[in-house]
Amino acid sequence: LGKLPDQLGGRQVALVSLVVEALGQGLLWIAPDPVFALAGATLTGLGFSLVFPSMGVEAMRRVPAQSRGVAVGGFLAFVDVTAAVTGPLAGLLIGALGYRSAFLAGLAACVASAALIAFGMGGGDRSQT
């Protein structure tokens, strides 16, 4: 599936991937047994796997060729910051409200991200330029 962001556009693939990831987080949040949890983890992983390359494709398509190195650096810096912050925040949330709260927060983050992609990126889809 790695070619999908290039073929269909990063924005579209990221949006669908976030919906799949949100479904997985929702299943993990409500999982009554290990089968539901496994299904949720599978959907979460499948969705998450294409968000990073899809957003990378969008970052590269939105800057001139001579600025792509800076764009990649900025994109990766944001990914690193979110990775560094998410773990401790999830730990605090779990400590205060239990494990299920982390999956609810993940679901909320996916929905917010999908909304931002769907309605907040502006300028229409530039994936074909």
PDB file of N, CA, C and O in Angstrom, residues 54-109:
ATOM      1  N   SER A  54       1.837   9.645   3.886  1.00  0.00           N
ATOM      2  CA  SER A  54       0.865  10.506   3.203  1.00  0.00           C
ATOM      3  C   SER A  54       1.116  11.973   3.507  1.00  0.00           C
ATOM      4  O   SER A  54       1.090  12.824   2.614  1.00  0.00           O
ATOM      5  N   MET A  55       1.369  12.274   4.769  1.00  0.00           N
ATOM      6  CA  MET A  55       1.646  13.660   5.136  1.00  0.00           C
ATOM      7  C   MET A  55       3.009  14.105   4.597  1.00  0.00           C
ATOM      8  O   MET A  55       3.196  15.265   4.241  1.00  0.00           O
ATOM      9  N   GLY A  56       3.950  13.169   4.516  1.00  0.00           N
ATOM     10  CA  GLY A  56       5.241  13.493   3.901  1.00  0.00           C
ATOM     11  C   GLY A  56       5.088  13.868   2.438  1.00  0.00           C
ATOM     12  O   GLY A  56       5.707  14.821   1.956  1.00  0.00           O
ATOM     13  N   VAL A  57       4.253  13.131   1.726  1.00  0.00           N
ATOM     14  CA  VAL A  57       3.978  13.439   0.317  1.00  0.00           C
ATOM     15  C   VAL A  57       3.365  14.831   0.208  1.00  0.00           C
ATOM     16  O   VAL A  57       3.762  15.636  -0.643  1.00  0.00           O
ATOM     17  N   GLU A  58       2.422  15.137   1.086  1.00  0.00           N
ATOM     18  CA  GLU A  58       1.797  16.466   1.054  1.00  0.00           C
ATOM     19  C   GLU A  58       2.806  17.565   1.372  1.00  0.00           C
ATOM     20  O   GLU A  58       2.800  18.618   0.733  1.00  0.00           O
ATOM     21  N   ALA A  59       3.663  17.324   2.330  1.00  0.00           N
ATOM     22  CA  ALA A  59       4.676  18.333   2.677  1.00  0.00           C
ATOM     23  C   ALA A  59       5.578  18.609   1.479  1.00  0.00           C
ATOM     24  O   ALA A  59       5.908  19.765   1.192  1.00  0.00           O
ATOM     25  N   MET A  60       5.962  17.581   0.756  1.00  0.00           N
ATOM     26  CA  MET A  60       6.858  17.757  -0.395  1.00  0.00           C
ATOM     27  C   MET A  60       6.148  18.433  -1.563  1.00  0.00           C
ATOM     28  O   MET A  60       6.750  19.226  -2.278  1.00  0.00           O
ATOM     29  N   ARG A  61       4.890  18.149  -1.754  1.00  0.00           N
ATOM     30  CA  ARG A  61       4.146  18.725  -2.880  1.00  0.00           C
ATOM     31  C   ARG A  61       3.791  20.188  -2.668  1.00  0.00           C
ATOM     32  O   ARG A  61       3.437  20.879  -3.606  1.00  0.00           O
ATOM     33  N   ARG A  62       3.882  20.663  -1.449  1.00  0.00           N
ATOM     34  CA  ARG A  62       3.467  22.033  -1.145  1.00  0.00           C
ATOM     35  C   ARG A  62       4.613  23.030  -1.102  1.00  0.00           C
ATOM     36  O   ARG A  62       4.409  24.188  -0.783  1.00  0.00           O
ATOM     37  N   VAL A  63       5.819  22.567  -1.401  1.00  0.00           N
ATOM     38  CA  VAL A  63       6.972  23.479  -1.386  1.00  0.00           C
ATOM     39  C   VAL A  63       7.733  23.351  -2.701  1.00  0.00           C
ATOM     40  O   VAL A  63       7.680  22.324  -3.365  1.00  0.00           O
ATOM     41  N   PRO A  64       8.440  24.393  -3.090  1.00  0.00           N
ATOM     42  CA  PRO A  64       9.259  24.311  -4.296  1.00  0.00           C
ATOM     43  C   PRO A  64      10.378  23.286  -4.124  1.00  0.00           C
ATOM     44  O   PRO A  64      10.807  22.994  -2.994  1.00  0.00           O
ATOM     45  N   ALA A  65      10.851  22.756  -5.223  1.00  0.00           N
ATOM     46  CA  ALA A  65      11.881  21.711  -5.192  1.00  0.00           C
ATOM     47  C   ALA A  65      13.098  22.124  -4.368  1.00  0.00           C
ATOM     48  O   ALA A  65      13.659  21.314  -3.631  1.00  0.00           O
ATOM     49  N   GLN A  66      13.505  23.381  -4.457  1.00  0.00           N
ATOM     50  CA  GLN A  66      14.698  23.828  -3.738  1.00  0.00           C
ATOM     51  C   GLN A  66      14.486  23.915  -2.227  1.00  0.00           C
ATOM     52  O   GLN A  66      15.441  24.041  -1.468  1.00  0.00           O
ATOM     53  N   SER A  67      13.246  23.813  -1.763  1.00  0.00           N
ATOM     54  CA  SER A  67      12.951  23.898  -0.328  1.00  0.00           C
ATOM     55  C   SER A  67      12.582  22.552   0.286  1.00  0.00           C
ATOM     56  O   SER A  67      12.212  22.490   1.460  1.00  0.00           O
ATOM     57  N   ARG A  68      12.682  21.491  -0.455  1.00  0.00           N
ATOM     58  CA  ARG A  68      12.223  20.193   0.047  1.00  0.00           C
ATOM     59  C   ARG A  68      13.051  19.672   1.210  1.00  0.00           C
ATOM     60  O   ARG A  68      12.513  19.028   2.103  1.00  0.00           O
ATOM     61  N   GLY A  69      14.324  19.951   1.235  1.00  0.00           N
ATOM     62  CA  GLY A  69      15.153  19.521   2.367  1.00  0.00           C
ATOM     63  C   GLY A  69      14.706  20.165   3.665  1.00  0.00           C
ATOM     64  O   GLY A  69      14.594  19.507   4.708  1.00  0.00           O
ATOM     65  N   VAL A  70      14.415  21.453   3.614  1.00  0.00           N
ATOM     66  CA  VAL A  70      13.923  22.164   4.799  1.00  0.00           C
ATOM     67  C   VAL A  70      12.546  21.632   5.187  1.00  0.00           C
ATOM     68  O   VAL A  70      12.257  21.444   6.374  1.00  0.00           O
ATOM     69  N   ALA A  71      11.704  21.367   4.197  1.00  0.00           N
ATOM     70  CA  ALA A  71      10.362  20.844   4.480  1.00  0.00           C
ATOM     71  C   ALA A  71      10.441  19.476   5.150  1.00  0.00           C
ATOM     72  O   ALA A  71       9.722  19.214   6.121  1.00  0.00           O
ATOM     73  N   VAL A  72      11.309  18.607   4.669  1.00  0.00           N
ATOM     74  CA  VAL A  72      11.475  17.285   5.285  1.00  0.00           C
ATOM     75  C   VAL A  72      11.971  17.436   6.715  1.00  0.00           C
ATOM     76  O   VAL A  72      11.480  16.776   7.631  1.00  0.00           O
ATOM     77  N   GLY A  73      12.927  18.318   6.924  1.00  0.00           N
ATOM     78  CA  GLY A  73      13.454  18.543   8.270  1.00  0.00           C
ATOM     79  C   GLY A  73      12.379  19.039   9.223  1.00  0.00           C
ATOM     80  O   GLY A  73      12.265  18.555  10.357  1.00  0.00           O
ATOM     81  N   GLY A  74      11.579  19.990   8.785  1.00  0.00           N
ATOM     82  CA  GLY A  74      10.493  20.500   9.623  1.00  0.00           C
ATOM     83  C   GLY A  74       9.439  19.437   9.898  1.00  0.00           C
ATOM     84  O   GLY A  74       8.964  19.289  11.032  1.00  0.00           O
ATOM     85  N   PHE A  75       9.091  18.675   8.881  1.00  0.00           N
ATOM     86  CA  PHE A  75       8.113  17.600   9.027  1.00  0.00           C
ATOM     87  C   PHE A  75       8.607  16.565  10.033  1.00  0.00           C
ATOM     88  O   PHE A  75       7.876  16.178  10.951  1.00  0.00           O
ATOM     89  N   LEU A  76       9.836  16.138   9.900  1.00  0.00           N
ATOM     90  CA  LEU A  76      10.388  15.142  10.821  1.00  0.00           C
ATOM     91  C   LEU A  76      10.539  15.694  12.235  1.00  0.00           C
ATOM     92  O   LEU A  76      10.361  14.964  13.214  1.00  0.00           O
ATOM     93  N   ALA A  77      10.853  16.971  12.357  1.00  0.00           N
ATOM     94  CA  ALA A  77      10.949  17.578  13.688  1.00  0.00           C
ATOM     95  C   ALA A  77       9.599  17.532  14.397  1.00  0.00           C
ATOM     96  O   ALA A  77       9.520  17.212  15.590  1.00  0.00           O
ATOM     97  N   PHE A  78       8.517  17.823  13.673  1.00  0.00           N
ATOM     98  CA  PHE A  78       7.188  17.741  14.272  1.00  0.00           C
ATOM     99  C   PHE A  78       6.850  16.315  14.672  1.00  0.00           C
ATOM    100  O   PHE A  78       6.266  16.079  15.733  1.00  0.00           O
ATOM    101  N   VAL A  79       7.197  15.345  13.838  1.00  0.00           N
ATOM    102  CA  VAL A  79       6.947  13.942  14.170  1.00  0.00           C
ATOM    103  C   VAL A  79       7.714  13.571  15.437  1.00  0.00           C
ATOM    104  O   VAL A  79       7.174  12.916  16.338  1.00  0.00           O
ATOM    105  N   ASP A  80       8.973  13.990  15.531  1.00  0.00           N
ATOM    106  CA  ASP A  80       9.782  13.689  16.716  1.00  0.00           C
ATOM    107  C   ASP A  80       9.204  14.327  17.975  1.00  0.00           C
ATOM    108  O   ASP A  80       9.152  13.699  19.039  1.00  0.00           O
ATOM    109  N   VAL A  81       8.770  15.566  17.876  1.00  0.00           N
ATOM    110  CA  VAL A  81       8.189  16.245  19.037  1.00  0.00           C
ATOM    111  C   VAL A  81       6.919  15.538  19.491  1.00  0.00           C
ATOM    112  O   VAL A  81       6.717  15.302  20.688  1.00  0.00           O
ATOM    113  N   THR A  82       6.065  15.178  18.551  1.00  0.00           N
ATOM    114  CA  THR A  82       4.833  14.493  18.942  1.00  0.00           C
ATOM    115  C   THR A  82       5.132  13.135  19.560  1.00  0.00           C
ATOM    116  O   THR A  82       4.463  12.736  20.522  1.00  0.00           O
ATOM    117  N   ALA A  83       6.128  12.429  19.043  1.00  0.00           N
ATOM    118  CA  ALA A  83       6.501  11.140  19.639  1.00  0.00           C
ATOM    119  C   ALA A  83       7.037  11.326  21.054  1.00  0.00           C
ATOM    120  O   ALA A  83       6.750  10.524  21.949  1.00  0.00           O
ATOM    121  N   ALA A  84       7.783  12.383  21.273  1.00  0.00           N
ATOM    122  CA  ALA A  84       8.359  12.632  22.597  1.00  0.00           C
ATOM    123  C   ALA A  84       7.294  13.056  23.609  1.00  0.00           C
ATOM    124  O   ALA A  84       7.399  12.737  24.793  1.00  0.00           O
ATOM    125  N   VAL A  85       6.277  13.749  23.168  1.00  0.00           N
ATOM    126  CA  VAL A  85       5.260  14.283  24.074  1.00  0.00           C
ATOM    127  C   VAL A  85       4.124  13.285  24.316  1.00  0.00           C
ATOM    128  O   VAL A  85       3.581  13.224  25.426  1.00  0.00           O
ATOM    129  N   THR A  86       3.783  12.506  23.320  1.00  0.00           N
ATOM    130  CA  THR A  86       2.618  11.630  23.417  1.00  0.00           C
ATOM    131  C   THR A  86       2.751  10.576  24.515  1.00  0.00           C
ATOM    132  O   THR A  86       1.806  10.344  25.268  1.00  0.00           O
ATOM    133  N   GLY A  87       3.893   9.937  24.607  1.00  0.00           N
ATOM    134  CA  GLY A  87       4.080   8.893  25.618  1.00  0.00           C
ATOM    135  C   GLY A  87       3.855   9.384  27.038  1.00  0.00           C
ATOM    136  O   GLY A  87       3.031   8.815  27.775  1.00  0.00           O
ATOM    137  N   PRO A  88       4.551  10.433  27.451  1.00  0.00           N
ATOM    138  CA  PRO A  88       4.320  10.947  28.804  1.00  0.00           C
ATOM    139  C   PRO A  88       2.886  11.436  29.042  1.00  0.00           C
ATOM    140  O   PRO A  88       2.318  11.197  30.105  1.00  0.00           O
ATOM    141  N   LEU A  89       2.293  12.101  28.059  1.00  0.00           N
ATOM    142  CA  LEU A  89       0.907  12.555  28.222  1.00  0.00           C
ATOM    143  C   LEU A  89      -0.049  11.378  28.362  1.00  0.00           C
ATOM    144  O   LEU A  89      -0.960  11.397  29.202  1.00  0.00           O
ATOM    145  N   ALA A  90       0.163  10.345  27.554  1.00  0.00           N
ATOM    146  CA  ALA A  90      -0.685   9.153  27.663  1.00  0.00           C
ATOM    147  C   ALA A  90      -0.487   8.490  29.024  1.00  0.00           C
ATOM    148  O   ALA A  90      -1.451   8.016  29.633  1.00  0.00           O
ATOM    149  N   GLY A  91       0.739   8.462  29.506  1.00  0.00           N
ATOM    150  CA  GLY A  91       1.004   7.895  30.825  1.00  0.00           C
ATOM    151  C   GLY A  91       0.285   8.640  31.930  1.00  0.00           C
ATOM    152  O   GLY A  91      -0.282   8.036  32.847  1.00  0.00           O
ATOM    153  N   LEU A  92       0.290   9.962  31.854  1.00  0.00           N
ATOM    154  CA  LEU A  92      -0.438  10.764  32.840  1.00  0.00           C
ATOM    155  C   LEU A  92      -1.942  10.499  32.767  1.00  0.00           C
ATOM    156  O   LEU A  92      -2.618  10.371  33.790  1.00  0.00           O
ATOM    157  N   LEU A  93      -2.450  10.412  31.558  1.00  0.00           N
ATOM    158  CA  LEU A  93      -3.867  10.146  31.361  1.00  0.00           C
ATOM    159  C   LEU A  93      -4.245   8.771  31.909  1.00  0.00           C
ATOM    160  O   LEU A  93      -5.246   8.624  32.629  1.00  0.00           O
ATOM    161  N   ILE A  94      -3.435   7.773  31.599  1.00  0.00           N
ATOM    162  CA  ILE A  94      -3.690   6.419  32.089  1.00  0.00           C
ATOM    163  C   ILE A  94      -3.620   6.377  33.611  1.00  0.00           C
ATOM    164  O   ILE A  94      -4.455   5.751  34.267  1.00  0.00           O
ATOM    165  N   GLY A  95      -2.634   7.055  34.185  1.00  0.00           N
ATOM    166  CA  GLY A  95      -2.506   7.087  35.639  1.00  0.00           C
ATOM    167  C   GLY A  95      -3.711   7.708  36.316  1.00  0.00           C
ATOM    168  O   GLY A  95      -4.136   7.282  37.391  1.00  0.00           O
ATOM    169  N   ALA A  96      -4.281   8.713  35.675  1.00  0.00           N
ATOM    170  CA  ALA A  96      -5.418   9.419  36.270  1.00  0.00           C
ATOM    171  C   ALA A  96      -6.755   8.745  35.986  1.00  0.00           C
ATOM    172  O   ALA A  96      -7.627   8.698  36.850  1.00  0.00           O
ATOM    173  N   LEU A  97      -6.921   8.200  34.763  1.00  0.00           N
ATOM    174  CA  LEU A  97      -8.245   7.726  34.351  1.00  0.00           C
ATOM    175  C   LEU A  97      -8.300   6.270  33.895  1.00  0.00           C
ATOM    176  O   LEU A  97      -9.363   5.794  33.518  1.00  0.00           O
ATOM    177  N   GLY A  98      -7.173   5.580  33.847  1.00  0.00           N
ATOM    178  CA  GLY A  98      -7.159   4.185  33.414  1.00  0.00           C
ATOM    179  C   GLY A  98      -6.795   4.036  31.939  1.00  0.00           C
ATOM    180  O   GLY A  98      -6.769   4.993  31.179  1.00  0.00           O
ATOM    181  N   TYR A  99      -6.513   2.784  31.558  1.00  0.00           N
ATOM    182  CA  TYR A  99      -6.027   2.499  30.205  1.00  0.00           C
ATOM    183  C   TYR A  99      -7.003   2.878  29.103  1.00  0.00           C
ATOM    184  O   TYR A  99      -6.595   3.358  28.051  1.00  0.00           O
ATOM    185  N   ARG A 100      -8.269   2.666  29.304  1.00  0.00           N
ATOM    186  CA  ARG A 100      -9.239   2.973  28.249  1.00  0.00           C
ATOM    187  C   ARG A 100      -9.195   4.441  27.834  1.00  0.00           C
ATOM    188  O   ARG A 100      -9.465   4.783  26.689  1.00  0.00           O
ATOM    189  N   SER A 101      -8.845   5.314  28.776  1.00  0.00           N
ATOM    190  CA  SER A 101      -8.807   6.743  28.462  1.00  0.00           C
ATOM    191  C   SER A 101      -7.779   7.065  27.379  1.00  0.00           C
ATOM    192  O   SER A 101      -7.978   7.988  26.589  1.00  0.00           O
ATOM    193  N   ALA A 102      -6.698   6.301  27.322  1.00  0.00           N
ATOM    194  CA  ALA A 102      -5.687   6.538  26.285  1.00  0.00           C
ATOM    195  C   ALA A 102      -6.251   6.257  24.898  1.00  0.00           C
ATOM    196  O   ALA A 102      -5.939   6.972  23.940  1.00  0.00           O
ATOM    197  N   PHE A 103      -7.086   5.242  24.792  1.00  0.00           N
ATOM    198  CA  PHE A 103      -7.679   4.919  23.497  1.00  0.00           C
ATOM    199  C   PHE A 103      -8.751   5.933  23.109  1.00  0.00           C
ATOM    200  O   PHE A 103      -8.890   6.262  21.928  1.00  0.00           O
ATOM    201  N   LEU A 104      -9.471   6.436  24.083  1.00  0.00           N
ATOM    202  CA  LEU A 104     -10.432   7.505  23.802  1.00  0.00           C
ATOM    203  C   LEU A 104      -9.699   8.764  23.339  1.00  0.00           C
ATOM    204  O   LEU A 104     -10.129   9.428  22.391  1.00  0.00           O
ATOM    205  N   ALA A 105      -8.586   9.072  23.974  1.00  0.00           N
ATOM    206  CA  ALA A 105      -7.778  10.223  23.543  1.00  0.00           C
ATOM    207  C   ALA A 105      -7.227   9.999  22.141  1.00  0.00           C
ATOM    208  O   ALA A 105      -7.196  10.923  21.317  1.00  0.00           O
ATOM    209  N   GLY A 106      -6.806   8.774  21.844  1.00  0.00           N
ATOM    210  CA  GLY A 106      -6.334   8.449  20.496  1.00  0.00           C
ATOM    211  C   GLY A 106      -7.433   8.607  19.464  1.00  0.00           C
ATOM    212  O   GLY A 106      -7.208   9.138  18.375  1.00  0.00           O
ATOM    213  N   LEU A 107      -8.624   8.167  19.807  1.00  0.00           N
ATOM    214  CA  LEU A 107      -9.778   8.338  18.931  1.00  0.00           C
ATOM    215  C   LEU A 107     -10.041   9.819  18.680  1.00  0.00           C
ATOM    216  O   LEU A 107     -10.220  10.251  17.537  1.00  0.00           O
ATOM    217  N   ALA A 108     -10.023  10.608  19.738  1.00  0.00           N
ATOM    218  CA  ALA A 108     -10.249  12.051  19.596  1.00  0.00           C
ATOM    219  C   ALA A 108      -9.175  12.698  18.733  1.00  0.00           C
ATOM    220  O   ALA A 108      -9.475  13.562  17.893  1.00  0.00           O
ATOM    221  N   ALA A 109      -7.935  12.294  18.910  1.00  0.00           N
ATOM    222  CA  ALA A 109      -6.833  12.852  18.108  1.00  0.00           C
ATOM    223  C   ALA A 109      -6.996  12.493  16.632  1.00  0.00           C
ATOM    224  O   ALA A 109      -6.756  13.329  15.754  1.00  0.00           O
TER     225      ALA A 109
END
